[in-house]
Amino acid sequence: MFQSTIGDNGGAGAGEGAFHNGSNYGGFSGGGHVTGRRPGRGSRRRFRDEDGGSNPRVSQLQDKEGPISPCTDFDVAYFNSYAHLGIHEEMIKDRVRTETYRNAIFQHQDRIAGKVVVDVGCGTGILSIFCAQAGARRVYAVDASDIAVQANEVVKANNLSETVIVLHGRVEDVEIDEKVDVIVSEWMGYMLLYESMLGSVITARDRWLKPGGLILPSYATLYMAPVSYPERYSESVDFWRNVYGIDMSAMMPLAKQCAFEEPSVEMINGENVLTWPHVVKHVDCSTITTHELESISTRFKFKSMMRAPFHGFAFWFDVDFGVPAIHSSSNNAPPIEAPEDGITDTSKRKKRPNPGEALVLSTAPEDPPTHWQQTLIYFYDPIDVEQDQLIEGSVTLTQSKENARFMNIHLEYASGGRSFVKESVMR
């Protein structure tokens, strides 16, 4: 748990003007779960195989050099949550997600045909089958969840058993006795990094990917922006002012705590966003390390584009299926740099020199909806901001020491001469 302090930096200074936004509502502990989301999401994988060892190129749980991260009770519960078909049905029915992956696989068919692919967290095996349809010579479909059993049956039903090998186990534990040319994985969680599945992709990359190999998606970017959402606040809090003619405003402090203590996964639209977004983290999947994911910090400075109540911050992401820079000098733009005045203006977000060459899967409010929606961190009380008023501060995202799949979120923000802190845990 973070210490509730504000440092003397960048306008979010300590002192009389600094306080917790809502810290008097019931002793916030940072626990609980994310409002409005299903259990589990950003990954799904790994246990033991049943018959994968029948293939001479594949074996399970063999001794190998180097430390192996243990499978904790949290991991077991996590993998078990992905044994439920409903989670996979929701993801597959997300047409933006599934069709973008299929299109990206066939867009890179020249890199996949005749090659070896590993699908990290294969779930039902749909991406593995897309790769087989694109001409892959061999696809290793790895998943620790018991859904791997059904995935193997799906592979058999589509007469792909000679091409797609389902491995029921963790990426950290299974053995593949050849290098691979391509890694494909749908690893993104809410707020991009929730559930820490990117670490499994990094493990697969470092164990098996050939030099210069392709990772799909290749890049990911997490964004944040201030939002105004009066309807949500009214629905959750103001409702208690008058309930069937009864004054229940005494319930409002508890209503604020219940509604806004934890991150909320829900849908907003572009009209709710007060400023251009700020890049929290840009990820190059070919170079990112697990150490970099342990703690991510950024400072932000926004200028409100309108007069409105400021209710909190929204987070969303996009992923890019372009070719890494080592293979192409023009497919992908670098992460957006802050201008000299420090005020975020990412109006060129997602625009690339050759946009037709790189598919982008976006979860931004203005783009077609996905099952990821957006992640909202609400304040207990809104802040009225004027047009062109500055909003500045910092955010730190840290893997929980209790469970690395949880995310601690520490927000410091200041506007109109007042400073605040909001802490929460995404479980």
Short mmCIF file of C-alpha atoms in Angstrom, two decimals:
data_model
loop_
_atom_site.label_atom_id
_atom_site.label_comp_id
_atom_site.label_asym_id
_atom_site.label_seq_id
_atom_site.Cartn_x
_atom_site.Cartn_y
_atom_site.Cartn_z
CA MET A 1 0.00 0.00 0.00
CA PHE A 2 1.33 3.44 -0.86
CA GLN A 3 2.03 6.00 1.82
CA SER A 4 -0.44 8.83 1.46
CA THR A 5 1.96 11.70 0.96
CA ILE A 6 2.56 14.34 -1.68
CA GLY A 7 6.02 15.48 -2.55
CA ASP A 8 6.99 19.05 -3.30
CA ASN A 9 7.19 18.70 -7.06
CA GLY A 10 5.53 20.07 -10.14
CA GLY A 11 2.64 21.89 -8.53
CA ALA A 12 1.42 18.96 -6.41
CA GLY A 13 3.26 20.24 -3.38
CA ALA A 14 2.85 19.24 0.24
CA GLY A 15 1.41 21.57 2.81
CA GLU A 16 -1.92 23.02 3.74
CA GLY A 17 -3.29 22.77 0.22
CA ALA A 18 -2.62 19.04 -0.06
CA PHE A 19 -5.17 16.51 1.13
CA HIS A 20 -6.81 13.24 0.17
CA ASN A 21 -9.77 13.59 -2.12
CA GLY A 22 -12.32 11.68 -0.07
CA SER A 23 -10.02 10.15 2.53
CA ASN A 24 -12.67 10.83 5.17
CA TYR A 25 -15.07 8.35 3.64
CA GLY A 26 -14.65 5.23 5.66
CA GLY A 27 -10.89 4.63 5.84
CA PHE A 28 -9.99 3.65 2.28
CA SER A 29 -7.95 0.46 2.17
CA GLY A 30 -7.42 0.13 -1.55
CA GLY A 31 -9.02 -3.30 -1.64
CA GLY A 32 -12.00 -4.82 -3.36
CA HIS A 33 -12.44 -5.42 -7.04
CA VAL A 34 -12.85 -3.41 -10.15
CA THR A 35 -16.36 -2.13 -10.69
CA GLY A 36 -18.19 -3.43 -13.73
CA ARG A 37 -15.75 -6.04 -14.99
CA ARG A 38 -15.74 -9.80 -15.17
CA PRO A 39 -13.28 -11.78 -13.04
CA GLY A 40 -9.94 -12.06 -14.77
CA ARG A 41 -9.07 -10.55 -18.12
CA GLY A 42 -5.62 -9.39 -19.20
CA SER A 43 -4.26 -12.87 -19.70
CA ARG A 44 -5.17 -16.44 -19.19
CA ARG A 45 -2.80 -19.35 -19.04
CA ARG A 46 -0.71 -22.35 -18.00
CA PHE A 47 -0.70 -25.64 -16.02
CA ARG A 48 0.14 -29.16 -17.16
CA ASP A 49 -0.33 -30.87 -20.47
CA GLU A 50 -2.16 -34.14 -20.98
CA ASP A 51 -0.65 -35.56 -24.14
CA GLY A 52 1.53 -32.80 -25.61
CA GLY A 53 4.62 -34.87 -24.84
CA SER A 54 3.71 -37.24 -27.67
CA ASN A 55 5.32 -34.80 -30.09
CA PRO A 56 9.10 -35.29 -30.21
CA ARG A 57 9.67 -31.53 -30.36
CA VAL A 58 7.62 -30.86 -27.23
CA SER A 59 8.00 -31.88 -23.60
CA GLN A 60 6.54 -30.68 -20.33
CA LEU A 61 8.08 -29.45 -17.07
CA GLN A 62 11.63 -30.51 -17.82
CA ASP A 63 14.58 -29.25 -15.81
CA LYS A 64 16.13 -26.21 -17.41
CA GLU A 65 18.72 -23.65 -16.56
CA GLY A 66 17.84 -20.45 -14.74
CA PRO A 67 15.27 -19.62 -12.08
CA ILE A 68 11.62 -20.41 -12.74
CA SER A 69 8.96 -18.19 -11.19
CA PRO A 70 6.78 -20.35 -8.94
CA CYS A 71 3.11 -20.92 -9.67
CA THR A 72 1.43 -19.26 -6.69
CA ASP A 73 -2.06 -19.79 -5.29
CA PHE A 74 -2.99 -16.49 -6.95
CA ASP A 75 -1.80 -17.90 -10.29
CA VAL A 76 -3.83 -21.08 -9.81
CA ALA A 77 -6.98 -19.07 -9.08
CA TYR A 78 -6.23 -16.84 -12.04
CA PHE A 79 -5.79 -19.74 -14.45
CA ASN A 80 -8.92 -21.41 -13.11
CA SER A 81 -10.92 -18.25 -13.85
CA TYR A 82 -10.02 -18.65 -17.52
CA ALA A 83 -11.38 -22.19 -17.62
CA HIS A 84 -14.88 -20.68 -17.81
CA LEU A 85 -16.21 -20.47 -21.34
CA GLY A 86 -18.04 -17.18 -20.79
CA ILE A 87 -14.79 -15.21 -20.62
CA HIS A 88 -13.62 -16.59 -23.96
CA GLU A 89 -17.03 -16.08 -25.52
CA GLU A 90 -16.95 -12.41 -24.56
CA MET A 91 -13.50 -11.95 -26.03
CA ILE A 92 -14.27 -13.78 -29.28
CA LYS A 93 -17.53 -11.88 -29.73
CA ASP A 94 -15.56 -8.63 -29.48
CA ARG A 95 -15.33 -8.24 -33.24
CA VAL A 96 -12.98 -5.26 -33.08
CA ARG A 97 -10.51 -7.38 -31.12
CA THR A 98 -10.87 -10.68 -32.98
CA GLU A 99 -11.06 -9.31 -36.52
CA THR A 100 -8.10 -7.01 -35.95
CA TYR A 101 -6.00 -9.98 -34.83
CA ARG A 102 -7.12 -12.06 -37.81
CA ASN A 103 -6.40 -9.21 -40.22
CA ALA A 104 -2.99 -8.62 -38.65
CA ILE A 105 -2.06 -12.29 -38.94
CA PHE A 106 -2.95 -12.37 -42.62
CA GLN A 107 -1.32 -8.99 -43.21
CA HIS A 108 1.92 -10.60 -42.00
CA GLN A 109 1.33 -13.85 -43.86
CA ASP A 110 4.70 -13.51 -45.57
CA ARG A 111 6.33 -13.67 -42.11
CA ILE A 112 4.13 -16.56 -40.93
CA ALA A 113 3.75 -18.96 -43.88
CA GLY A 114 6.11 -21.92 -43.49
CA LYS A 115 7.28 -20.63 -40.08
CA VAL A 116 6.99 -21.66 -36.45
CA VAL A 117 4.62 -19.70 -34.21
CA VAL A 118 3.92 -19.73 -30.48
CA ASP A 119 0.55 -18.46 -29.25
CA VAL A 120 0.99 -17.30 -25.64
CA GLY A 121 -2.26 -17.81 -23.74
CA CYS A 122 -4.11 -19.49 -26.59
CA GLY A 123 -7.48 -19.83 -24.84
CA THR A 124 -9.84 -21.56 -27.25
CA GLY A 125 -7.09 -21.66 -29.88
CA ILE A 126 -8.67 -19.22 -32.31
CA LEU A 127 -5.50 -17.19 -32.95
CA SER A 128 -3.48 -20.38 -33.36
CA ILE A 129 -5.94 -21.54 -36.00
CA PHE A 130 -5.73 -18.17 -37.77
CA CYS A 131 -1.96 -18.65 -37.92
CA ALA A 132 -2.38 -22.18 -39.31
CA GLN A 133 -4.77 -20.80 -41.93
CA ALA A 134 -2.09 -18.23 -42.82
CA GLY A 135 0.26 -21.11 -43.62
CA ALA A 136 2.31 -21.57 -40.45
CA ARG A 137 4.33 -24.79 -40.51
CA ARG A 138 3.89 -25.35 -36.78
CA VAL A 139 1.94 -23.49 -34.06
CA TYR A 140 2.55 -24.12 -30.37
CA ALA A 141 -0.61 -23.09 -28.52
CA VAL A 142 0.24 -22.61 -24.83
CA ASP A 143 -2.29 -22.15 -22.04
CA ALA A 144 -2.28 -23.07 -18.34
CA SER A 145 -6.03 -22.90 -18.01
CA ASP A 146 -8.12 -26.04 -18.44
CA ILE A 147 -9.62 -24.40 -21.52
CA ALA A 148 -6.58 -25.91 -23.26
CA VAL A 149 -8.37 -29.27 -23.19
CA GLN A 150 -11.22 -27.84 -25.26
CA ALA A 151 -8.75 -25.99 -27.47
CA ASN A 152 -7.15 -29.31 -28.35
CA GLU A 153 -10.56 -30.68 -29.35
CA VAL A 154 -11.19 -27.61 -31.51
CA VAL A 155 -7.86 -28.18 -33.26
CA LYS A 156 -8.77 -31.83 -33.93
CA ALA A 157 -12.23 -30.89 -35.22
CA ASN A 158 -10.59 -28.59 -37.77
CA ASN A 159 -8.08 -31.25 -38.89
CA LEU A 160 -5.12 -29.17 -37.72
CA SER A 161 -3.50 -31.57 -35.23
CA GLU A 162 -0.43 -31.94 -37.44
CA THR A 163 0.09 -28.17 -37.40
CA VAL A 164 -1.21 -26.89 -34.05
CA ILE A 165 0.24 -28.46 -30.88
CA VAL A 166 -1.68 -27.49 -27.72
CA LEU A 167 0.50 -27.31 -24.62
CA HIS A 168 -1.37 -27.30 -21.32
CA GLY A 169 1.08 -25.51 -19.05
CA ARG A 170 2.73 -22.24 -18.11
CA VAL A 171 5.08 -20.57 -20.56
CA GLU A 172 7.62 -20.69 -17.74
CA ASP A 173 7.30 -24.49 -17.50
CA VAL A 174 6.65 -25.98 -20.94
CA GLU A 175 9.49 -26.92 -23.26
CA ILE A 176 9.61 -26.30 -26.99
CA ASP A 177 12.67 -27.88 -28.55
CA GLU A 178 13.02 -25.43 -31.41
CA LYS A 179 13.19 -21.69 -31.87
CA VAL A 180 10.14 -19.84 -33.17
CA ASP A 181 9.77 -17.16 -35.81
CA VAL A 182 6.61 -15.47 -34.52
CA ILE A 183 4.91 -14.87 -31.18
CA VAL A 184 1.23 -13.98 -31.19
CA SER A 185 -0.63 -13.18 -27.99
CA GLU A 186 -3.69 -11.29 -26.86
CA TRP A 187 -2.13 -10.31 -23.54
CA MET A 188 -3.69 -6.91 -22.86
CA GLY A 189 -5.63 -6.42 -19.66
CA TYR A 190 -7.79 -3.58 -18.48
CA MET A 191 -5.68 -0.43 -18.36
CA LEU A 192 -3.31 -2.40 -20.62
CA LEU A 193 -1.10 -3.86 -17.87
CA TYR A 194 -3.60 -5.24 -15.36
CA GLU A 195 -3.05 -8.98 -14.74
CA SER A 196 0.61 -8.79 -15.88
CA MET A 197 0.34 -11.17 -18.80
CA LEU A 198 2.88 -9.21 -20.79
CA GLY A 199 5.49 -10.84 -18.56
CA SER A 200 4.61 -14.22 -20.05
CA VAL A 201 5.10 -12.83 -23.56
CA ILE A 202 8.51 -11.51 -22.51
CA THR A 203 9.38 -14.95 -21.10
CA ALA A 204 8.36 -16.63 -24.38
CA ARG A 205 10.34 -14.06 -26.36
CA ASP A 206 13.50 -14.55 -24.32
CA ARG A 207 13.22 -18.35 -24.37
CA TRP A 208 12.22 -19.12 -27.94
CA LEU A 209 12.05 -16.18 -30.38
CA LYS A 210 14.69 -16.13 -33.09
CA PRO A 211 16.70 -12.91 -33.49
CA GLY A 212 14.64 -10.53 -35.60
CA GLY A 213 11.47 -12.54 -35.00
CA LEU A 214 8.01 -10.99 -35.13
CA ILE A 215 5.79 -10.30 -32.10
CA LEU A 216 2.11 -9.53 -32.66
CA PRO A 217 1.17 -7.01 -31.46
CA SER A 218 4.51 -5.25 -31.76
CA TYR A 219 3.82 -2.09 -29.76
CA ALA A 220 1.38 -0.91 -27.13
CA THR A 221 0.62 2.52 -25.68
CA LEU A 222 -1.28 3.40 -22.50
CA TYR A 223 -3.01 6.80 -22.38
CA MET A 224 -4.75 8.87 -19.72
CA ALA A 225 -6.91 12.01 -19.76
CA PRO A 226 -9.11 14.02 -17.39
CA VAL A 227 -12.83 13.37 -17.81
CA SER A 228 -16.16 14.93 -16.92
CA TYR A 229 -19.07 12.57 -16.37
CA PRO A 230 -21.91 14.35 -14.50
CA GLU A 231 -24.45 11.65 -15.36
CA ARG A 232 -22.38 8.95 -13.65
CA TYR A 233 -21.90 11.07 -10.53
CA SER A 234 -25.59 11.94 -10.39
CA GLU A 235 -26.61 8.32 -10.88
CA SER A 236 -24.34 7.07 -8.09
CA VAL A 237 -24.43 9.92 -5.56
CA ASP A 238 -27.08 12.58 -6.18
CA PHE A 239 -29.71 9.85 -6.36
CA TRP A 240 -29.63 9.69 -2.55
CA ARG A 241 -30.72 13.31 -2.10
CA ASN A 242 -34.34 12.44 -2.67
CA VAL A 243 -35.53 8.82 -2.69
CA TYR A 244 -39.29 8.56 -3.11
CA GLY A 245 -39.61 11.91 -1.36
CA ILE A 246 -37.33 10.84 1.53
CA ASP A 247 -34.16 12.76 2.31
CA MET A 248 -31.44 10.07 2.22
CA SER A 249 -28.50 12.44 1.77
CA ALA A 250 -26.94 10.87 4.87
CA MET A 251 -26.13 7.95 2.55
CA MET A 252 -24.08 10.09 0.19
CA PRO A 253 -20.65 9.68 1.88
CA LEU A 254 -21.08 5.90 1.80
CA ALA A 255 -22.38 6.08 -1.77
CA LYS A 256 -19.23 7.94 -2.82
CA GLN A 257 -17.03 5.35 -1.20
CA CYS A 258 -18.90 2.43 -2.74
CA ALA A 259 -19.04 3.99 -6.21
CA PHE A 260 -15.61 5.59 -6.50
CA GLU A 261 -13.19 3.86 -4.12
CA GLU A 262 -12.05 1.38 -6.76
CA PRO A 263 -11.18 1.67 -10.47
CA SER A 264 -14.22 1.24 -12.66
CA VAL A 265 -14.26 -0.42 -16.08
CA GLU A 266 -16.99 1.21 -18.13
CA MET A 267 -17.71 2.95 -21.39
CA ILE A 268 -17.34 6.67 -21.94
CA ASN A 269 -17.27 8.67 -25.17
CA GLY A 270 -15.11 11.40 -26.59
CA GLU A 271 -17.42 14.12 -25.23
CA ASN A 272 -16.48 13.11 -21.67
CA VAL A 273 -12.77 13.80 -22.27
CA LEU A 274 -11.59 17.27 -21.23
CA THR A 275 -8.16 17.35 -22.93
CA TRP A 276 -5.91 15.59 -25.36
CA PRO A 277 -4.57 12.38 -23.79
CA HIS A 278 -1.16 11.89 -22.23
CA VAL A 279 1.06 8.87 -22.97
CA VAL A 280 1.62 7.00 -19.71
CA LYS A 281 3.75 4.23 -21.20
CA HIS A 282 4.88 3.15 -24.66
CA VAL A 283 5.81 -0.54 -24.91
CA ASP A 284 8.05 -2.06 -27.57
CA CYS A 285 7.35 -5.77 -27.20
CA SER A 286 10.70 -6.68 -28.74
CA THR A 287 12.73 -4.88 -26.05
CA ILE A 288 10.57 -4.37 -22.93
CA THR A 289 11.77 -6.16 -19.79
CA THR A 290 9.81 -7.55 -16.85
CA HIS A 291 11.71 -5.19 -14.55
CA GLU A 292 10.30 -2.18 -16.43
CA LEU A 293 6.78 -3.41 -15.70
CA GLU A 294 7.23 -3.52 -11.94
CA SER A 295 6.71 0.23 -11.59
CA ILE A 296 5.73 2.84 -14.18
CA SER A 297 5.61 6.55 -13.43
CA THR A 298 4.88 9.62 -15.48
CA ARG A 299 4.23 13.30 -14.89
CA PHE A 300 1.41 15.00 -16.76
CA LYS A 301 0.20 18.52 -17.48
CA PHE A 302 -3.17 19.04 -19.14
CA LYS A 303 -5.05 22.17 -20.22
CA SER A 304 -8.82 21.80 -20.03
CA MET A 305 -10.56 22.50 -23.33
CA MET A 306 -13.82 23.53 -21.62
CA ARG A 307 -15.46 24.67 -18.43
CA ALA A 308 -16.80 21.55 -16.69
CA PRO A 309 -16.77 19.49 -13.50
CA PHE A 310 -13.63 17.33 -13.47
CA HIS A 311 -14.65 13.91 -12.14
CA GLY A 312 -11.50 11.83 -12.57
CA PHE A 313 -9.10 10.27 -15.04
CA ALA A 314 -9.76 7.76 -17.80
CA PHE A 315 -7.17 5.27 -19.05
CA TRP A 316 -7.18 3.39 -22.34
CA PHE A 317 -4.69 1.85 -24.75
CA ASP A 318 -3.95 0.88 -28.30
CA VAL A 319 -1.74 -1.83 -29.76
CA ASP A 320 0.07 -1.72 -33.08
CA PHE A 321 0.64 -4.73 -35.33
CA GLY A 322 3.45 -3.14 -37.32
CA VAL A 323 6.89 -4.54 -38.01
CA PRO A 324 9.58 -3.66 -35.42
CA ALA A 325 11.89 -0.81 -36.39
CA ILE A 326 14.76 -3.23 -36.99
CA HIS A 327 12.81 -4.44 -40.04
CA SER A 328 11.20 -1.17 -41.14
CA SER A 329 12.19 2.43 -40.77
CA SER A 330 8.80 3.85 -41.67
CA ASN A 331 6.00 1.63 -40.37
CA ASN A 332 5.81 2.97 -36.84
CA ALA A 333 6.15 6.37 -35.29
CA PRO A 334 7.97 6.68 -31.96
CA PRO A 335 5.98 7.46 -28.83
CA ILE A 336 4.62 10.97 -28.69
CA GLU A 337 6.96 13.43 -27.00
CA ALA A 338 5.63 16.18 -24.75
CA PRO A 339 5.98 19.68 -26.23
CA GLU A 340 8.31 22.20 -24.68
CA ASP A 341 5.57 23.82 -22.59
CA GLY A 342 4.85 20.41 -21.05
CA ILE A 343 1.15 20.50 -21.98
CA THR A 344 0.00 17.28 -23.56
CA ASP A 345 -1.35 17.57 -27.09
CA THR A 346 -1.58 14.18 -28.71
CA SER A 347 -3.79 15.15 -31.59
CA LYS A 348 -1.50 13.06 -33.77
CA ARG A 349 -2.23 9.97 -31.68
CA LYS A 350 -2.26 6.79 -33.76
CA LYS A 351 -1.37 8.64 -36.96
CA ARG A 352 1.62 7.09 -38.67
CA PRO A 353 3.69 7.97 -41.73
CA ASN A 354 2.14 5.03 -43.59
CA PRO A 355 -1.09 4.23 -41.71
CA GLY A 356 -2.08 1.56 -44.25
CA GLU A 357 0.95 -0.52 -43.30
CA ALA A 358 0.20 -1.02 -39.60
CA LEU A 359 -3.06 -2.20 -38.09
CA VAL A 360 -4.01 -0.59 -34.79
CA LEU A 361 -6.42 -1.98 -32.21
CA SER A 362 -7.66 0.95 -30.15
CA THR A 363 -9.77 1.10 -27.00
CA ALA A 364 -10.04 4.91 -27.06
CA PRO A 365 -13.39 6.53 -26.18
CA GLU A 366 -13.84 7.87 -29.71
CA ASP A 367 -13.20 4.52 -31.39
CA PRO A 368 -15.55 1.53 -31.84
CA PRO A 369 -16.23 -0.09 -28.44
CA THR A 370 -14.38 -3.17 -27.23
CA HIS A 371 -14.82 -5.43 -24.21
CA TRP A 372 -11.89 -3.60 -22.57
CA GLN A 373 -13.96 -0.39 -22.51
CA GLN A 374 -12.03 2.28 -20.54
CA THR A 375 -10.76 2.28 -16.95
CA LEU A 376 -11.97 5.22 -14.84
CA ILE A 377 -10.49 6.44 -11.58
CA TYR A 378 -13.09 8.74 -10.06
CA PHE A 379 -12.65 11.36 -7.35
CA TYR A 380 -14.99 11.35 -4.38
CA ASP A 381 -15.87 14.96 -5.20
CA PRO A 382 -15.55 16.68 -8.58
CA ILE A 383 -13.35 19.72 -9.17
CA ASP A 384 -14.77 22.60 -11.19
CA VAL A 385 -12.32 23.64 -13.90
CA GLU A 386 -12.41 26.57 -16.30
CA GLN A 387 -11.43 26.52 -19.95
CA ASP A 388 -7.62 26.52 -20.31
CA GLN A 389 -7.19 25.70 -16.60
CA LEU A 390 -4.13 23.55 -15.94
CA ILE A 391 -4.34 20.07 -14.41
CA GLU A 392 -0.98 18.63 -13.48
CA GLY A 393 0.52 15.90 -11.40
CA SER A 394 1.83 12.35 -11.64
CA VAL A 395 0.67 8.76 -11.73
CA THR A 396 2.54 5.64 -10.63
CA LEU A 397 1.42 2.12 -11.53
CA THR A 398 3.09 -0.60 -9.48
CA GLN A 399 2.70 -4.34 -9.40
CA SER A 400 1.28 -5.31 -6.03
CA LYS A 401 3.66 -7.10 -3.68
CA GLU A 402 0.68 -9.16 -2.55
CA ASN A 403 0.03 -10.41 -6.06
CA ALA A 404 1.90 -9.19 -9.14
CA ARG A 405 -1.31 -9.52 -11.16
CA PHE A 406 -2.85 -6.72 -9.07
CA MET A 407 -1.99 -3.10 -9.80
CA ASN A 408 -1.44 -0.33 -7.25
CA ILE A 409 -2.41 3.08 -8.63
CA HIS A 410 -1.07 6.25 -7.00
CA LEU A 411 -2.37 9.54 -8.40
CA GLU A 412 -1.21 13.00 -7.40
CA TYR A 413 -2.95 15.89 -9.11
CA ALA A 414 -3.37 19.60 -8.66
CA SER A 415 -5.61 22.23 -10.22
CA GLY A 416 -6.86 25.66 -9.24
CA GLY A 417 -4.45 25.94 -6.33
CA ARG A 418 -5.54 22.70 -4.66
CA SER A 419 -3.63 19.40 -4.52
CA PHE A 420 -4.97 15.90 -4.07
CA VAL A 421 -3.96 12.25 -3.78
CA LYS A 422 -5.99 9.24 -4.87
CA GLU A 423 -4.79 5.70 -4.23
CA SER A 424 -6.47 2.50 -5.33
CA VAL A 425 -5.78 -1.12 -6.14
CA MET A 426 -7.00 -2.88 -9.25
CA ARG A 427 -7.75 -6.45 -8.20
#
